[in-house]
């Protein structure tokens, strides 16, 4: 954490974290060499390929197929797999052809957000397990469809890429709160300030790069000309493909904020303000400035971001502050610390101070959990329902501003907002022909 360390590392607690982060099933002796898992990757350029490498670092996991609409990316990643892992996956430009491959046991969906829904559901229908990146999908209706598909095709497994669910220090935070170490949890403040949230400097349209099937990249999104500011590296700043910082970093951090609520339902009330208030020379539609309040049953969660800056509360560009009657837990991916409230009458801390360092992003542990679940057919730690709750919250924050409603009330029974029909118009994307929303 970037904040100044003031406490001490609790050795016994650190041992607990280490144990939680590296469960017993990861020991090589417990994994039979013949127990092979064949994985395929759809969307190879960035995060998806990183997740694939975590799979291949596990014994008995093989890459049998790669799929991407950019032939240069596809060839580069295939060469890297051959060089570093001595494997030669089959290459595809159309994920539907990949799903016909009977050798594939599990699929990693590492595509842009607008391409999460169809590959995930088609993979389940084809009998494949799925690791899908977050957010679960690029719209609320698509999130609901994935959850419905996972229930219908329940012989298959789905792990959502909210990897902090597999992180030892995040599990320790959750346990401290559950054990009452903060007393009554009152609110969780969440923030994420990053320069990339403003997109790239505005550029004119260009021809489609050689080897890119741009029409397939657009897929169900509206037809448009090619612009490099809407493609590799910055697509998530445009509504047709992503939801900006709140659906990117926000989903990860909001998931941690919602975890103590013991529910997988989205927040009932969402109040948001903000807009595009700066960096008019950069190409982005998603909001560069946001402040949001989510009301849960028994505590509140706030989210804020100011894209184009990397300062924030507690001298951290991102993080969470779990605020309780007895103290606050300040956390990010590098660790956490407990900041006790002071009992002035008794002249002592209301809860014991504690500080722990951690090991980063927890992708490896999350992938390890998924692969073990493929082998033993148990449920992964981040279900589609968990992914749905965080994604719907993030999408609802954007919709509250886009619709002009400001405050929205979510009805979990009807999957609609009760106070704004204009907001309900943002629930379901209008797929471009010939693509259609799946029927479950």
Short mmCIF file of C-alpha atoms in Angstrom, two decimals:
data_model
loop_
_atom_site.label_atom_id
_atom_site.label_comp_id
_atom_site.label_asym_id
_atom_site.label_seq_id
_atom_site.Cartn_x
_atom_site.Cartn_y
_atom_site.Cartn_z
CA UNK A 1 0.00 0.00 0.00
CA UNK A 2 1.22 3.48 -0.72
CA UNK A 3 0.21 4.79 2.69
CA UNK A 4 2.88 5.21 5.34
CA UNK A 5 3.22 2.02 7.41
CA UNK A 6 2.78 2.71 11.09
CA UNK A 7 2.09 -0.68 12.59
CA UNK A 8 3.79 -4.03 12.73
CA UNK A 9 3.42 -7.21 10.74
CA UNK A 10 1.60 -9.83 12.74
CA UNK A 11 3.56 -13.02 12.12
CA UNK A 12 0.79 -15.38 13.08
CA UNK A 13 -1.74 -13.56 10.93
CA UNK A 14 0.71 -13.52 8.04
CA UNK A 15 0.97 -17.28 8.33
CA UNK A 16 -2.81 -17.48 8.15
CA UNK A 17 -2.78 -15.40 4.97
CA UNK A 18 -0.11 -17.58 3.39
CA UNK A 19 -2.15 -20.69 4.12
CA UNK A 20 -5.32 -19.16 2.69
CA UNK A 21 -3.53 -17.98 -0.45
CA UNK A 22 -1.96 -21.36 -1.25
CA UNK A 23 -4.41 -24.18 -0.44
CA UNK A 24 -3.32 -27.75 -0.01
CA UNK A 25 -4.67 -28.93 -3.35
CA UNK A 26 -1.95 -26.95 -5.18
CA UNK A 27 0.82 -29.27 -3.99
CA UNK A 28 2.21 -31.07 -7.01
CA UNK A 29 2.00 -34.47 -5.35
CA UNK A 30 -1.81 -34.20 -5.09
CA UNK A 31 -2.35 -33.66 -8.85
CA UNK A 32 -2.19 -36.90 -10.89
CA UNK A 33 -0.01 -36.44 -14.00
CA UNK A 34 -2.69 -38.13 -16.14
CA UNK A 35 -5.39 -35.69 -15.06
CA UNK A 36 -5.14 -33.39 -18.09
CA UNK A 37 -7.24 -30.26 -18.62
CA UNK A 38 -7.43 -28.84 -22.15
CA UNK A 39 -8.19 -25.13 -22.32
CA UNK A 40 -8.88 -22.69 -25.13
CA UNK A 41 -8.65 -18.89 -25.16
CA UNK A 42 -11.07 -16.55 -26.93
CA UNK A 43 -9.57 -13.04 -27.08
CA UNK A 44 -5.79 -13.31 -26.90
CA UNK A 45 -4.27 -9.86 -26.69
CA UNK A 46 -4.02 -8.80 -23.05
CA UNK A 47 -5.76 -10.02 -19.91
CA UNK A 48 -7.04 -13.18 -21.52
CA UNK A 49 -3.53 -14.25 -22.46
CA UNK A 50 -2.28 -13.51 -18.96
CA UNK A 51 -5.02 -15.75 -17.55
CA UNK A 52 -4.10 -18.46 -20.06
CA UNK A 53 -0.47 -18.38 -18.90
CA UNK A 54 -1.61 -18.87 -15.30
CA UNK A 55 -3.48 -21.96 -16.51
CA UNK A 56 -0.42 -23.28 -18.33
CA UNK A 57 1.77 -22.78 -15.27
CA UNK A 58 -0.26 -25.53 -13.60
CA UNK A 59 0.74 -29.12 -14.12
CA UNK A 60 -1.51 -31.08 -16.44
CA UNK A 61 -3.06 -28.06 -18.22
CA UNK A 62 -2.72 -27.75 -22.00
CA UNK A 63 -3.64 -25.02 -24.48
CA UNK A 64 -5.34 -26.72 -27.43
CA UNK A 65 -6.90 -23.68 -29.16
CA UNK A 66 -6.59 -19.91 -29.55
CA UNK A 67 -9.11 -17.55 -31.14
CA UNK A 68 -8.77 -13.88 -32.08
CA UNK A 69 -10.01 -11.51 -34.78
CA UNK A 70 -6.54 -9.94 -35.10
CA UNK A 71 -4.31 -12.31 -37.06
CA UNK A 72 -1.14 -10.57 -35.90
CA UNK A 73 -2.09 -11.04 -32.24
CA UNK A 74 -3.15 -14.63 -32.89
CA UNK A 75 0.16 -15.52 -34.55
CA UNK A 76 2.25 -13.76 -31.90
CA UNK A 77 0.51 -15.52 -29.02
CA UNK A 78 0.65 -18.89 -30.74
CA UNK A 79 4.39 -18.44 -31.24
CA UNK A 80 4.81 -17.54 -27.57
CA UNK A 81 2.89 -20.65 -26.48
CA UNK A 82 5.09 -22.78 -28.74
CA UNK A 83 8.28 -21.12 -27.48
CA UNK A 84 7.55 -21.10 -23.76
CA UNK A 85 5.25 -24.10 -23.27
CA UNK A 86 6.13 -26.36 -26.22
CA UNK A 87 2.49 -26.56 -27.25
CA UNK A 88 0.89 -25.91 -30.66
CA UNK A 89 -2.76 -24.89 -30.28
CA UNK A 90 -5.16 -24.81 -33.20
CA UNK A 91 -5.92 -21.26 -34.36
CA UNK A 92 -9.35 -19.81 -35.05
CA UNK A 93 -10.82 -16.50 -36.18
CA UNK A 94 -14.40 -17.48 -35.23
CA UNK A 95 -15.03 -18.66 -31.66
CA UNK A 96 -18.02 -20.71 -32.81
CA UNK A 97 -15.69 -22.97 -34.79
CA UNK A 98 -13.45 -23.30 -31.73
CA UNK A 99 -16.40 -24.47 -29.64
CA UNK A 100 -16.90 -27.38 -32.06
CA UNK A 101 -13.47 -28.70 -31.05
CA UNK A 102 -14.16 -31.81 -28.94
CA UNK A 103 -10.71 -31.63 -27.36
CA UNK A 104 -11.58 -28.43 -25.48
CA UNK A 105 -12.60 -28.95 -21.85
CA UNK A 106 -12.73 -25.31 -20.76
CA UNK A 107 -12.81 -21.89 -22.41
CA UNK A 108 -11.30 -18.61 -21.22
CA UNK A 109 -13.33 -15.61 -22.43
CA UNK A 110 -10.87 -12.71 -22.55
CA UNK A 111 -12.70 -10.58 -25.10
CA UNK A 112 -13.92 -6.98 -24.80
CA UNK A 113 -16.96 -6.73 -22.53
CA UNK A 114 -19.55 -6.64 -25.34
CA UNK A 115 -18.33 -10.09 -26.38
CA UNK A 116 -18.67 -11.78 -22.96
CA UNK A 117 -22.27 -12.93 -23.20
CA UNK A 118 -22.42 -14.94 -26.43
CA UNK A 119 -19.15 -16.91 -26.12
CA UNK A 120 -19.91 -17.74 -22.48
CA UNK A 121 -23.40 -19.05 -23.16
CA UNK A 122 -22.44 -20.83 -26.39
CA UNK A 123 -19.55 -22.50 -24.53
CA UNK A 124 -21.88 -23.75 -21.81
CA UNK A 125 -24.25 -25.07 -24.47
CA UNK A 126 -21.30 -26.85 -26.10
CA UNK A 127 -20.46 -28.59 -22.82
CA UNK A 128 -17.42 -26.49 -21.92
CA UNK A 129 -16.52 -25.02 -18.54
CA UNK A 130 -15.91 -21.25 -18.66
CA UNK A 131 -13.58 -18.73 -17.07
CA UNK A 132 -15.04 -15.34 -18.11
CA UNK A 133 -13.37 -12.04 -17.42
CA UNK A 134 -15.17 -9.34 -15.51
CA UNK A 135 -17.50 -7.53 -15.74
CA UNK A 136 -19.74 -10.51 -16.32
CA UNK A 137 -21.26 -8.76 -19.35
CA UNK A 138 -21.73 -5.31 -20.86
CA UNK A 139 -25.40 -4.96 -19.94
CA UNK A 140 -27.76 -5.98 -17.18
CA UNK A 141 -29.85 -8.24 -19.40
CA UNK A 142 -26.75 -10.07 -20.64
CA UNK A 143 -25.66 -10.63 -17.03
CA UNK A 144 -29.05 -12.14 -16.26
CA UNK A 145 -28.84 -14.41 -19.30
CA UNK A 146 -25.44 -15.78 -18.27
CA UNK A 147 -26.77 -16.58 -14.79
CA UNK A 148 -29.80 -18.30 -16.32
CA UNK A 149 -27.57 -20.29 -18.68
CA UNK A 150 -25.27 -21.39 -15.86
CA UNK A 151 -28.30 -22.69 -13.98
CA UNK A 152 -29.71 -24.50 -17.00
CA UNK A 153 -26.42 -26.05 -18.10
CA UNK A 154 -25.46 -26.80 -14.53
CA UNK A 155 -23.15 -29.66 -15.38
CA UNK A 156 -20.73 -27.00 -16.57
CA UNK A 157 -18.79 -24.61 -14.32
CA UNK A 158 -18.37 -20.84 -14.56
CA UNK A 159 -15.66 -18.84 -12.81
CA UNK A 160 -15.93 -15.04 -13.11
CA UNK A 161 -12.58 -13.26 -13.20
CA UNK A 162 -13.05 -11.30 -9.99
CA UNK A 163 -9.86 -12.84 -8.71
CA UNK A 164 -9.77 -11.11 -5.33
CA UNK A 165 -12.25 -13.76 -4.15
CA UNK A 166 -9.22 -16.10 -4.18
CA UNK A 167 -6.89 -13.67 -2.40
CA UNK A 168 -5.70 -14.63 1.06
CA UNK A 169 -5.67 -11.14 2.53
CA UNK A 170 -9.13 -10.36 1.09
CA UNK A 171 -10.46 -13.52 2.71
CA UNK A 172 -8.82 -12.44 5.96
CA UNK A 173 -10.52 -9.03 5.75
CA UNK A 174 -13.85 -10.73 5.15
CA UNK A 175 -13.28 -12.97 8.18
CA UNK A 176 -12.30 -10.06 10.43
CA UNK A 177 -15.54 -8.26 9.55
CA UNK A 178 -17.60 -11.43 9.99
CA UNK A 179 -15.98 -11.97 13.39
CA UNK A 180 -17.05 -8.50 14.52
CA UNK A 181 -13.57 -7.00 14.74
CA UNK A 182 -14.93 -3.72 13.33
CA UNK A 183 -18.13 -3.88 15.35
CA UNK A 184 -21.07 -2.83 13.18
CA UNK A 185 -20.00 -2.27 9.59
CA UNK A 186 -21.48 1.10 8.65
CA UNK A 187 -20.13 1.89 5.21
CA UNK A 188 -17.45 0.98 2.69
CA UNK A 189 -15.74 3.76 0.76
CA UNK A 190 -14.30 2.63 -2.58
CA UNK A 191 -12.28 4.64 -5.09
CA UNK A 192 -10.24 4.14 -8.26
CA UNK A 193 -8.37 6.97 -9.97
CA UNK A 194 -6.39 6.06 -13.10
CA UNK A 195 -4.98 7.99 -16.04
CA UNK A 196 -6.18 5.47 -18.62
CA UNK A 197 -9.82 6.28 -17.81
CA UNK A 198 -9.78 9.25 -20.20
CA UNK A 199 -8.92 7.13 -23.23
CA UNK A 200 -6.46 8.17 -25.92
CA UNK A 201 -5.94 11.54 -27.63
CA UNK A 202 -8.55 12.09 -30.35
CA UNK A 203 -7.57 10.76 -33.76
CA UNK A 204 -9.23 10.61 -37.17
CA UNK A 205 -10.63 7.35 -38.48
CA UNK A 206 -8.17 5.11 -40.30
CA UNK A 207 -8.39 2.05 -42.52
CA UNK A 208 -8.85 -1.23 -40.67
CA UNK A 209 -5.40 -2.67 -39.85
CA UNK A 210 -4.31 -5.55 -42.04
CA UNK A 211 -5.31 -8.91 -40.65
CA UNK A 212 -8.10 -7.55 -38.41
CA UNK A 213 -11.67 -8.79 -38.92
CA UNK A 214 -13.18 -5.58 -37.60
CA UNK A 215 -16.76 -6.50 -38.47
CA UNK A 216 -16.45 -9.60 -36.31
CA UNK A 217 -14.76 -7.54 -33.57
CA UNK A 218 -17.83 -5.27 -33.56
CA UNK A 219 -20.07 -8.33 -33.49
CA UNK A 220 -23.44 -7.42 -31.96
CA UNK A 221 -22.39 -3.77 -31.47
CA UNK A 222 -23.48 -1.12 -34.00
CA UNK A 223 -21.72 -0.88 -37.37
CA UNK A 224 -19.14 1.92 -37.53
CA UNK A 225 -15.87 2.98 -39.12
CA UNK A 226 -12.54 2.00 -37.60
CA UNK A 227 -10.79 4.33 -35.17
CA UNK A 228 -7.70 3.31 -33.20
CA UNK A 229 -8.92 5.12 -30.08
CA UNK A 230 -11.85 2.69 -29.87
CA UNK A 231 -9.86 -0.48 -30.41
CA UNK A 232 -6.98 -2.20 -28.63
CA UNK A 233 -6.33 -0.76 -25.18
CA UNK A 234 -9.14 1.80 -25.01
CA UNK A 235 -12.37 0.17 -26.21
CA UNK A 236 -13.77 0.11 -22.67
CA UNK A 237 -14.22 3.90 -22.74
CA UNK A 238 -17.11 3.60 -25.23
CA UNK A 239 -20.61 2.46 -24.28
CA UNK A 240 -20.97 -0.07 -27.10
CA UNK A 241 -18.04 -2.11 -25.75
CA UNK A 242 -17.52 -1.25 -22.07
CA UNK A 243 -18.50 0.92 -19.13
CA UNK A 244 -15.38 2.84 -18.16
CA UNK A 245 -13.59 2.77 -14.84
CA UNK A 246 -16.62 1.76 -12.77
CA UNK A 247 -17.12 -1.49 -14.74
CA UNK A 248 -13.39 -2.15 -14.95
CA UNK A 249 -11.69 -1.49 -11.62
CA UNK A 250 -15.00 -0.74 -9.97
CA UNK A 251 -16.35 -4.27 -10.38
CA UNK A 252 -13.29 -5.74 -8.63
CA UNK A 253 -13.45 -3.36 -5.69
CA UNK A 254 -17.23 -3.23 -5.35
CA UNK A 255 -17.23 -7.02 -5.18
CA UNK A 256 -15.08 -6.77 -2.05
CA UNK A 257 -17.34 -4.07 -0.63
CA UNK A 258 -20.47 -6.18 -1.15
CA UNK A 259 -18.95 -9.42 0.14
CA UNK A 260 -19.75 -8.81 3.85
CA UNK A 261 -23.44 -8.34 3.02
CA UNK A 262 -23.89 -12.13 2.70
CA UNK A 263 -26.08 -11.68 -0.38
CA UNK A 264 -25.61 -11.89 -4.12
CA UNK A 265 -28.42 -9.43 -4.85
CA UNK A 266 -27.45 -6.06 -6.37
CA UNK A 267 -27.97 -2.90 -4.30
CA UNK A 268 -31.57 -1.77 -3.98
CA UNK A 269 -30.86 1.94 -4.38
CA UNK A 270 -28.23 3.61 -6.54
CA UNK A 271 -27.58 7.35 -6.52
CA UNK A 272 -24.98 8.74 -8.94
CA UNK A 273 -23.66 12.02 -10.24
CA UNK A 274 -20.87 12.98 -12.60
CA UNK A 275 -20.12 13.14 -16.29
CA UNK A 276 -17.37 14.04 -18.72
CA UNK A 277 -15.97 17.13 -17.09
CA UNK A 278 -12.42 17.27 -18.41
CA UNK A 279 -9.97 16.09 -21.08
CA UNK A 280 -12.09 17.10 -24.06
CA UNK A 281 -9.08 16.37 -26.28
CA UNK A 282 -9.31 12.66 -25.44
CA UNK A 283 -11.68 10.13 -26.99
CA UNK A 284 -14.05 8.68 -24.41
CA UNK A 285 -17.81 8.41 -23.87
CA UNK A 286 -17.78 6.81 -20.42
CA UNK A 287 -17.63 9.22 -17.52
CA UNK A 288 -14.33 10.65 -16.40
CA UNK A 289 -15.82 11.84 -13.09
CA UNK A 290 -18.26 9.88 -10.89
CA UNK A 291 -19.57 9.76 -7.35
CA UNK A 292 -21.98 6.95 -6.45
CA UNK A 293 -23.83 5.73 -3.35
CA UNK A 294 -25.14 2.16 -3.21
CA UNK A 295 -27.58 1.36 -0.41
CA UNK A 296 -27.48 -2.22 0.84
CA UNK A 297 -29.78 -3.67 3.50
CA UNK A 298 -27.54 -2.84 6.44
CA UNK A 299 -24.71 -0.61 5.24
CA UNK A 300 -23.82 1.83 2.47
CA UNK A 301 -21.13 1.61 -0.20
CA UNK A 302 -19.67 4.58 -2.06
CA UNK A 303 -17.68 4.62 -5.29
CA UNK A 304 -15.78 7.53 -6.76
CA UNK A 305 -13.32 8.05 -9.57
CA UNK A 306 -11.61 10.98 -11.22
CA UNK A 307 -10.04 9.67 -14.41
CA UNK A 308 -6.83 11.31 -15.56
CA UNK A 309 -5.57 11.56 -11.98
CA UNK A 310 -3.80 8.99 -9.84
CA UNK A 311 -4.10 10.52 -6.38
CA UNK A 312 -6.80 9.53 -3.95
CA UNK A 313 -7.83 9.09 -0.32
CA UNK A 314 -5.13 7.84 2.06
CA UNK A 315 -2.56 8.69 -0.65
CA UNK A 316 -3.72 5.69 -2.70
CA UNK A 317 -4.88 5.79 -6.32
CA UNK A 318 -7.38 3.03 -5.50
CA UNK A 319 -8.59 1.16 -2.46
CA UNK A 320 -11.33 0.43 0.04
CA UNK A 321 -12.02 1.69 3.54
CA UNK A 322 -14.33 -0.61 5.53
CA UNK A 323 -15.70 1.67 8.26
CA UNK A 324 -17.11 0.16 11.44
CA UNK A 325 -17.91 1.37 14.94
CA UNK A 326 -14.66 -0.03 16.34
CA UNK A 327 -12.27 0.78 13.52
CA UNK A 328 -11.56 0.98 9.81
CA UNK A 329 -9.83 -1.52 7.53
CA UNK A 330 -7.87 0.21 4.77
CA UNK A 331 -7.14 -2.21 1.91
CA UNK A 332 -5.77 -2.59 -1.58
CA UNK A 333 -4.09 -5.41 -3.48
CA UNK A 334 -0.82 -4.99 -1.61
CA UNK A 335 -2.33 -5.65 1.81
CA UNK A 336 -4.44 -4.08 4.52
CA UNK A 337 -4.27 -2.48 7.93
CA UNK A 338 -6.75 -2.08 10.75
CA UNK A 339 -7.03 1.47 12.07
CA UNK A 340 -8.70 1.28 15.48
CA UNK A 341 -11.05 3.87 16.89
CA UNK A 342 -9.84 5.26 20.24
CA UNK A 343 -11.75 4.64 23.46
CA UNK A 344 -11.11 7.88 25.33
CA UNK A 345 -12.62 6.63 28.59
CA UNK A 346 -10.63 3.39 28.75
CA UNK A 347 -7.56 4.94 27.04
CA UNK A 348 -7.10 2.07 24.61
CA UNK A 349 -7.91 1.00 21.07
CA UNK A 350 -11.42 -0.30 20.49
CA UNK A 351 -10.07 -3.11 18.33
CA UNK A 352 -6.55 -4.51 17.94
CA UNK A 353 -4.36 -2.88 15.27
CA UNK A 354 -3.18 -5.19 12.52
CA UNK A 355 -1.20 -4.77 9.32
CA UNK A 356 -0.51 -7.32 6.60
CA UNK A 357 1.35 -7.28 3.33
CA UNK A 358 0.14 -9.48 0.50
CA UNK A 359 1.20 -10.87 -2.84
CA UNK A 360 -0.56 -8.81 -5.47
CA UNK A 361 -3.41 -9.53 -7.82
CA UNK A 362 -4.33 -13.18 -7.01
CA UNK A 363 -4.83 -14.21 -10.65
CA UNK A 364 -2.80 -17.36 -10.12
CA UNK A 365 -4.83 -18.46 -7.10
CA UNK A 366 -8.10 -17.76 -8.92
CA UNK A 367 -7.05 -19.85 -11.90
CA UNK A 368 -5.85 -22.61 -9.57
CA UNK A 369 -9.28 -22.67 -7.94
CA UNK A 370 -10.95 -22.95 -11.36
CA UNK A 371 -8.71 -25.78 -12.56
CA UNK A 372 -9.18 -27.72 -9.34
CA UNK A 373 -12.96 -27.30 -9.70
CA UNK A 374 -12.76 -28.66 -13.26
CA UNK A 375 -11.13 -31.75 -11.79
CA UNK A 376 -13.33 -32.28 -8.75
CA UNK A 377 -16.54 -30.67 -10.14
CA UNK A 378 -17.02 -28.43 -7.13
CA UNK A 379 -18.26 -24.85 -7.46
CA UNK A 380 -15.65 -22.13 -8.14
CA UNK A 381 -15.28 -19.30 -5.62
CA UNK A 382 -16.72 -16.60 -7.91
CA UNK A 383 -20.06 -17.73 -9.31
CA UNK A 384 -22.04 -15.97 -12.06
CA UNK A 385 -24.40 -14.72 -9.33
CA UNK A 386 -21.50 -12.98 -7.58
CA UNK A 387 -20.31 -11.53 -10.87
CA UNK A 388 -23.83 -10.39 -11.71
CA UNK A 389 -24.27 -8.44 -8.45
CA UNK A 390 -21.09 -6.40 -8.95
CA UNK A 391 -21.71 -5.86 -12.67
CA UNK A 392 -25.33 -4.76 -12.22
CA UNK A 393 -24.24 -2.28 -9.54
CA UNK A 394 -21.63 -0.78 -11.84
CA UNK A 395 -23.97 -0.66 -14.84
CA UNK A 396 -26.70 0.89 -12.67
CA UNK A 397 -24.33 3.70 -11.64
CA UNK A 398 -23.67 4.51 -15.30
CA UNK A 399 -27.37 4.24 -16.16
CA UNK A 400 -28.35 6.60 -13.32
CA UNK A 401 -26.28 9.33 -14.99
CA UNK A 402 -26.94 8.40 -18.62
CA UNK A 403 -30.71 8.36 -18.08
CA UNK A 404 -30.73 11.57 -16.06
CA UNK A 405 -32.54 9.82 -13.22
CA UNK A 406 -29.79 10.43 -10.67
CA UNK A 407 -31.32 7.94 -8.22
CA UNK A 408 -32.58 4.49 -9.22
CA UNK A 409 -34.46 1.81 -7.30
CA UNK A 410 -33.74 -1.77 -8.37
CA UNK A 411 -36.37 -4.51 -8.09
CA UNK A 412 -34.64 -7.88 -7.93
CA UNK A 413 -37.88 -9.77 -8.58
CA UNK A 414 -38.66 -8.09 -11.90
CA UNK A 415 -35.09 -7.20 -12.92
CA UNK A 416 -36.11 -3.62 -13.58
CA UNK A 417 -35.82 -0.16 -12.11
CA UNK A 418 -39.09 0.85 -10.47
CA UNK A 419 -38.80 4.62 -10.83
CA UNK A 420 -37.52 5.27 -14.35
CA UNK A 421 -38.67 3.77 -17.63
CA UNK A 422 -35.95 5.78 -19.35
CA UNK A 423 -33.39 3.95 -17.23
CA UNK A 424 -34.99 0.63 -18.15
CA UNK A 425 -34.24 1.42 -21.80
CA UNK A 426 -30.56 0.80 -20.99
CA UNK A 427 -31.10 -2.72 -19.63
CA UNK A 428 -30.92 -4.61 -22.92
CA UNK A 429 -28.53 -3.97 -25.83
CA UNK A 430 -29.89 -3.80 -29.37
CA UNK A 431 -27.88 -6.52 -31.11
CA UNK A 432 -26.83 -5.92 -34.69
CA UNK A 433 -28.05 -8.47 -37.25
CA UNK A 434 -27.33 -11.37 -37.58
CA UNK A 435 -26.41 -11.60 -33.88
CA UNK A 436 -29.22 -12.27 -31.42
CA UNK A 437 -29.51 -12.42 -27.66
CA UNK A 438 -29.51 -16.09 -26.61
CA UNK A 439 -32.75 -17.78 -25.64
CA UNK A 440 -32.26 -19.77 -22.44
#
